[in-house]
Coordinates of C-alpha atoms in Angstrom, one line a residue:
M141 CA -17.8 -13.9 4.4
S142 CA -15.6 -12.7 2.0
S143 CA -13.9 -15.5 0.4
I144 CA -13.9 -16.2 -3.2
E145 CA -13.4 -19.5 -5.2
L146 CA -13.0 -20.1 -8.8
K147 CA -13.9 -23.7 -10.1
A148 CA -12.8 -24.9 -13.3
V149 CA -13.5 -21.6 -14.7
E150 CA -13.4 -21.2 -18.5
K151 CA -13.9 -18.3 -21.1
W152 CA -14.6 -18.6 -24.8
F153 CA -15.1 -15.9 -27.1
G154 CA -16.5 -18.2 -30.0
N155 CA -13.8 -20.6 -30.5
V156 CA -10.9 -18.9 -28.9
Q157 CA -10.6 -20.1 -25.2
V158 CA -8.8 -17.2 -23.0
I159 CA -9.4 -18.6 -19.6
K160 CA -8.4 -22.2 -19.5
G161 CA -10.3 -24.0 -16.3
V162 CA -8.8 -21.6 -13.6
D163 CA -9.1 -23.1 -10.1
L164 CA -8.2 -21.0 -7.4
A165 CA -9.3 -20.3 -3.5
M166 CA -8.8 -16.6 -2.2
E167 CA -9.3 -16.7 1.7
E168 CA -11.1 -14.0 3.4
G169 CA -9.2 -10.8 4.0
E170 CA -6.4 -11.8 1.4
F171 CA -4.7 -9.6 -1.0
I172 CA -4.3 -11.6 -4.3
I173 CA -2.8 -10.2 -7.3
F174 CA -3.4 -11.6 -10.9
V175 CA -0.1 -10.8 -13.0
G176 CA 1.1 -11.8 -16.4
P177 CA 1.9 -10.5 -19.9
S178 CA -0.3 -8.4 -22.3
G179 CA -3.1 -10.9 -23.4
C180 CA -2.6 -13.5 -20.7
G181 CA -6.3 -13.1 -19.5
K182 CA -5.5 -11.4 -15.9
S183 CA -8.5 -8.5 -16.6
T184 CA -10.9 -11.0 -18.1
L185 CA -10.5 -13.2 -15.2
L186 CA -11.2 -10.1 -12.9
R187 CA -14.0 -9.1 -14.7
M188 CA -15.7 -12.5 -14.5
I189 CA -15.5 -12.5 -11.0
A190 CA -17.3 -9.3 -11.1
G191 CA -19.9 -10.4 -13.3
L192 CA -19.0 -8.0 -16.2
E193 CA -18.1 -11.2 -18.5
E194 CA -20.2 -14.2 -18.7
T195 CA -18.5 -17.5 -17.3
S196 CA -18.6 -20.1 -20.0
R197 CA -18.0 -22.9 -17.9
G198 CA -17.2 -23.7 -14.0
Q199 CA -18.5 -22.0 -10.9
I200 CA -17.5 -18.6 -9.4
I201 CA -18.2 -18.9 -5.6
V202 CA -18.4 -15.8 -3.6
G203 CA -19.0 -15.6 0.5
G204 CA -20.0 -19.3 0.2
R205 CA -22.7 -19.1 -2.5
D206 CA -22.4 -19.6 -6.5
A207 CA -22.7 -16.5 -7.9
T208 CA -21.8 -17.7 -11.5
A209 CA -25.1 -16.6 -12.9
E210 CA -25.7 -13.5 -10.6
P211 CA -25.5 -10.1 -12.1
P212 CA -22.7 -7.6 -10.8
S213 CA -25.1 -5.9 -8.7
K214 CA -25.8 -9.1 -6.6
R215 CA -22.6 -10.3 -6.0
G216 CA -21.5 -7.6 -3.5
L217 CA -18.2 -6.7 -4.9
A218 CA -16.9 -3.3 -5.6
M219 CA -14.4 -2.4 -8.9
V220 CA -12.1 0.2 -9.1
F221 CA -11.3 0.7 -12.7
Q222 CA -8.2 2.0 -14.5
S223 CA -10.0 5.1 -15.4
Y224 CA -11.6 6.9 -12.8
A225 CA -15.0 7.1 -14.0
L226 CA -16.0 10.1 -12.0
Y227 CA -18.9 12.6 -12.4
P228 CA -17.4 15.8 -13.3
H229 CA -20.2 17.8 -12.4
M230 CA -20.2 16.5 -9.0
S231 CA -18.4 17.4 -6.1
V232 CA -16.0 14.8 -4.4
R233 CA -18.5 14.3 -1.7
D234 CA -21.4 13.7 -4.1
N235 CA -19.3 11.4 -6.1
V236 CA -18.5 8.9 -2.9
G237 CA -21.9 9.2 -1.8
F238 CA -23.7 8.4 -5.4
P239 CA -24.0 4.9 -4.9
L240 CA -25.6 5.1 -1.8
K241 CA -28.1 7.8 -2.8
S242 CA -28.9 5.7 -5.8
A243 CA -29.5 2.7 -3.4
G244 CA -32.0 4.9 -1.6
L245 CA -30.2 5.2 1.7
P246 CA -31.3 7.8 4.2
K247 CA -29.1 11.1 4.0
A248 CA -28.0 10.6 7.6
E249 CA -26.5 7.4 6.7
I250 CA -24.9 8.4 3.4
D251 CA -23.3 11.2 4.8
A252 CA -21.9 8.7 7.8
K253 CA -20.6 6.6 5.5
V254 CA -19.1 9.3 3.1
N255 CA -17.3 11.1 6.2
E256 CA -16.0 7.5 7.3
A257 CA -14.6 6.9 3.6
S258 CA -12.9 10.6 3.6
R259 CA -11.3 9.8 7.0
V260 CA -9.7 6.8 5.9
L261 CA -8.6 8.0 2.5
K262 CA -7.7 11.5 3.8
L263 CA -10.0 13.1 1.5
D264 CA -11.4 15.8 4.0
D265 CA -9.7 18.8 2.3
Y266 CA -11.0 18.2 -0.9
M267 CA -14.7 17.2 -0.7
D268 CA -16.2 20.3 -2.0
R269 CA -14.0 20.2 -4.9
R270 CA -14.9 19.1 -8.2
P271 CA -13.0 16.1 -10.4
K272 CA -11.0 18.6 -12.6
D273 CA -9.7 20.3 -9.4
L274 CA -8.0 17.2 -8.3
S275 CA -4.7 15.4 -8.9
G276 CA -4.7 11.9 -10.5
G277 CA -3.9 10.3 -7.2
Q278 CA -6.5 12.3 -5.3
R279 CA -8.9 11.2 -8.2
Q280 CA -8.1 7.4 -7.8
R281 CA -8.8 7.8 -4.0
V282 CA -12.2 9.3 -4.9
A283 CA -12.9 6.3 -6.8
I284 CA -11.8 4.0 -4.2
G285 CA -13.9 6.0 -1.6
R286 CA -17.1 5.2 -3.9
S287 CA -16.3 1.5 -3.4
I288 CA -15.6 1.7 0.2
V289 CA -19.0 3.5 1.0
R290 CA -20.9 0.1 -0.5
D291 CA -19.2 -1.9 2.0
P292 CA -18.4 -4.6 -0.1
T293 CA -17.6 -8.4 0.3
A294 CA -14.5 -7.8 -1.7
F295 CA -12.7 -5.0 -3.8
L296 CA -11.7 -5.4 -7.2
F297 CA -8.7 -3.5 -8.8
D298 CA -8.0 -3.5 -12.5
E299 CA -4.8 -1.8 -12.9
P300 CA -5.8 1.4 -10.9
L301 CA -2.3 2.8 -10.8
S302 CA -1.5 2.6 -14.6
N303 CA -2.4 6.3 -15.6
L304 CA -0.2 7.8 -12.8
D305 CA 3.3 8.9 -12.7
A306 CA 6.1 7.1 -10.9
S307 CA 5.6 9.4 -7.7
L308 CA 1.9 9.1 -7.4
R309 CA 2.3 5.2 -7.9
V310 CA 4.5 5.1 -5.0
E311 CA 2.1 7.1 -3.0
M312 CA -1.0 5.2 -4.2
R313 CA 0.7 1.8 -3.2
Y314 CA 1.1 2.9 0.1
E315 CA -2.1 3.9 0.3
I316 CA -4.0 0.9 -1.1
A317 CA -1.7 -1.2 1.3
K318 CA -2.9 0.9 4.3
L319 CA -6.3 0.3 3.1
H320 CA -6.2 -3.1 3.1
Q321 CA -4.5 -3.3 6.7
S322 CA -7.5 -0.9 8.0
L323 CA -10.3 -2.8 6.1
K324 CA -9.3 -6.3 6.3
T325 CA -11.4 -6.7 3.4
T326 CA -10.4 -9.3 0.5
M327 CA -8.6 -7.5 -2.5
I328 CA -8.0 -8.9 -5.8
Y329 CA -6.0 -6.7 -7.8
V330 CA -4.7 -7.0 -11.3
T331 CA -1.5 -5.5 -12.7
H332 CA 1.4 -5.7 -15.1
D333 CA 3.8 -3.9 -12.6
Q334 CA 5.8 -6.5 -10.8
V335 CA 7.0 -3.9 -8.2
E336 CA 3.0 -3.4 -7.3
A337 CA 2.6 -7.0 -7.1
M338 CA 5.6 -7.8 -5.0
T339 CA 5.0 -5.0 -2.3
L340 CA 1.3 -5.4 -2.3
A341 CA 0.4 -9.1 -2.3
D342 CA -0.2 -11.9 0.4
R343 CA -0.2 -14.1 -2.8
I344 CA 0.7 -13.5 -6.6
V345 CA -1.4 -15.5 -9.3
V346 CA 1.3 -15.7 -12.2
L347 CA -1.1 -16.1 -15.5
D348 CA 0.1 -17.8 -18.5
A349 CA -2.2 -17.7 -21.6
G350 CA -5.2 -18.4 -19.8
N351 CA -3.3 -20.7 -17.4
I352 CA -2.4 -20.4 -13.9
A353 CA 1.6 -20.9 -14.1
Q354 CA 2.1 -20.4 -10.3
V355 CA 0.5 -19.2 -7.3
G356 CA 2.6 -18.1 -4.0
S357 CA 3.8 -15.4 -1.6
P358 CA 6.1 -13.0 -3.6
R359 CA 9.1 -14.4 -2.0
E360 CA 8.2 -18.0 -3.0
L361 CA 7.8 -16.8 -6.4
Y362 CA 11.0 -14.9 -6.4
E363 CA 13.1 -17.5 -4.8
R364 CA 11.5 -21.0 -5.9
P365 CA 10.1 -20.3 -9.4
A366 CA 8.1 -23.3 -10.2
N367 CA 8.8 -23.0 -14.2
L368 CA 11.0 -21.2 -16.7
F369 CA 8.1 -18.7 -17.3
V370 CA 7.6 -17.6 -13.8
A371 CA 11.6 -17.8 -13.3
Q372 CA 11.9 -15.2 -16.3
F373 CA 8.7 -13.0 -15.5
I374 CA 9.1 -12.5 -11.7
G375 CA 12.2 -10.2 -11.2
S376 CA 13.5 -6.8 -12.5
P377 CA 15.8 -7.4 -14.1
R378 CA 14.8 -10.8 -14.9
M379 CA 16.5 -13.8 -13.8
N380 CA 19.6 -14.9 -16.3
V381 CA 18.6 -18.2 -18.0
M382 CA 20.8 -20.3 -20.4
P383 CA 21.1 -23.5 -21.8
C384 CA 22.9 -26.3 -20.2
S385 CA 23.5 -30.0 -20.4
T386 CA 24.1 -32.2 -17.2
E387 CA 26.1 -35.3 -17.0
G388 CA 26.2 -37.4 -13.9
S389 CA 27.3 -34.6 -10.7
T390 CA 28.3 -32.1 -13.5
Y391 CA 26.4 -29.5 -15.4
S392 CA 28.2 -27.4 -18.4
L393 CA 27.3 -24.5 -20.5
P394 CA 28.2 -23.8 -24.1
G395 CA 31.5 -22.8 -24.6
H396 CA 32.2 -22.5 -20.8
R397 CA 33.7 -24.5 -17.8
G398 CA 31.4 -26.8 -16.1
A399 CA 30.8 -27.3 -12.2
A400 CA 29.0 -29.2 -9.9
Y401 CA 25.4 -30.7 -10.2
D402 CA 23.3 -32.0 -7.3
R403 CA 19.7 -32.6 -8.7
A404 CA 18.3 -36.2 -9.6
K405 CA 17.0 -35.5 -12.8
P406 CA 18.9 -33.9 -15.9
A407 CA 18.6 -30.4 -16.7
T408 CA 18.1 -28.6 -20.1
H409 CA 18.5 -24.9 -18.8
M410 CA 20.1 -23.1 -16.0
G411 CA 19.2 -19.6 -13.9
I412 CA 20.5 -17.2 -11.9
R413 CA 19.4 -13.9 -10.4
P414 CA 21.7 -10.8 -11.2
E415 CA 22.2 -10.3 -7.5
H416 CA 23.8 -13.8 -7.0
I417 CA 26.5 -13.4 -9.5
T418 CA 30.1 -11.9 -8.6
L419 CA 32.5 -10.7 -10.7
G420 CA 36.3 -11.3 -10.7
E421 CA 39.4 -12.4 -12.4
V422 CA 39.0 -14.0 -16.1
G423 CA 39.1 -17.8 -15.5
T424 CA 38.0 -17.7 -11.8
G425 CA 34.3 -18.6 -12.5
V426 CA 32.0 -20.9 -14.6
I427 CA 31.7 -18.2 -17.0
D428 CA 33.8 -15.5 -18.9
G429 CA 32.3 -12.3 -20.3
T430 CA 32.8 -9.0 -21.5
V431 CA 31.3 -5.7 -20.4
D432 CA 28.7 -4.4 -23.0
L433 CA 26.9 -1.7 -21.1
L434 CA 26.6 -0.2 -17.7
E435 CA 23.3 0.9 -16.3
Y436 CA 24.0 3.2 -13.0
L437 CA 20.9 3.5 -11.0
G438 CA 22.4 5.0 -7.7
A439 CA 22.4 2.4 -5.3
D440 CA 22.8 -0.5 -7.7
T441 CA 24.6 -0.7 -11.1
F442 CA 23.6 -3.5 -13.8
V443 CA 26.5 -4.4 -15.3
I444 CA 25.4 -6.1 -19.0
L445 CA 27.9 -8.8 -20.2
A446 CA 28.4 -10.2 -23.6
C447 CA 29.3 -14.0 -23.0
G448 CA 29.5 -15.7 -26.2
D449 CA 27.2 -18.4 -26.8
L450 CA 25.1 -17.5 -23.9
G451 CA 24.2 -14.0 -25.1
Q452 CA 24.0 -11.3 -22.7
I453 CA 24.0 -11.8 -18.8
T454 CA 23.2 -9.0 -16.5
V455 CA 24.8 -8.8 -13.0
R456 CA 23.8 -6.6 -10.4
V457 CA 26.4 -4.9 -8.2
T458 CA 26.2 -2.5 -5.4
G459 CA 26.6 1.4 -6.0
N460 CA 28.9 2.6 -8.6
S461 CA 31.6 0.2 -10.3
D462 CA 35.1 1.0 -11.8
L463 CA 34.3 -1.3 -14.8
K464 CA 33.9 0.0 -18.4
P465 CA 32.8 -1.5 -21.5
G466 CA 35.4 -3.9 -23.0
D467 CA 36.7 -5.1 -19.7
K468 CA 37.0 -8.7 -19.4
V469 CA 35.7 -10.7 -16.2
G470 CA 34.8 -14.2 -14.6
L471 CA 31.5 -14.6 -13.3
N472 CA 31.4 -16.7 -10.0
M473 CA 28.3 -18.3 -9.3
D474 CA 27.4 -20.3 -6.0
N475 CA 25.7 -23.5 -6.5
K476 CA 23.1 -22.6 -3.5
D477 CA 21.8 -19.7 -5.7
L478 CA 21.3 -21.7 -9.1
H479 CA 18.0 -22.8 -10.5
F480 CA 17.6 -25.8 -12.8
F481 CA 14.8 -26.6 -15.3
G482 CA 14.0 -29.7 -17.4
A483 CA 13.1 -30.1 -21.0
D484 CA 9.4 -29.5 -19.9
G485 CA 10.2 -26.4 -18.7
L486 CA 9.7 -27.2 -15.1
A487 CA 12.0 -26.6 -12.2
I488 CA 14.2 -29.5 -10.9
M489 CA 14.1 -29.2 -7.2
S490 CA 17.3 -30.0 -5.1

């Protein structure tokens, strides 16, 4: 079994609590990604699962057994770090096989496991090279291969792609996704990159100051954020959030027109994704704005608008745009695309 469960897990550094009673069950074969801003505790939580950080309180259950007090070597987990940590004087073959050689396995078994890892990771052409002769993506594949040969209960990845350039990150995302499909082993992955999280994860765990803000599939988090923090953290560009007030069946925005409100509780903030706003003539929408900046990205253009008391609002439009800075427009929004949040920051569902 490769399921992992955290039960009321806490981490204290002296008088500072950085992990605050986390409960989380990760099923066998799942791809779980921890995301959150710097300092939220995602890497610390991963290191606690690995046994590299002591657990102050709570339990870590690995494969049905309590592994809280076990050393890393007894947990059956393999960790891939941000740095490749390869031995520069060894060939790729020797780097990949080193954990098995250290464990005293017979040479024939080591060769078989190394060859299988090489096949899975497409390293056959590089097995006799040294790390200095490899690209960053190839080195990271070697580091992953060193983990694969151990046949671990689960793989733990700590921002493994952050040292790679943009094109290599895309390539390695694909490689890791295919690896998960092939091995069907539990993977827990830490990143600050939303694209990695959205494209790789079965479920995303959003961390905020040592607490879990929300757990769900990428689609659930994007379409139904549970609170303001998740709403503004997930999505690029992020959700537009603006203060609002509600009265009966109407909501209103400071300095702009009101519109229909269909929620049972009063709201203090309204949010909408950039792609859910359409632009039209002044006076035709809930909000009027002035084009401040255009960001052309080829398939999309981000139109950044100055909207008075509401500040800047970003709108995603397809392809090129005839708009130019200084143009005045109306912002149209369909009620079904709106998100409302209460004074406690929690989403108000329709």
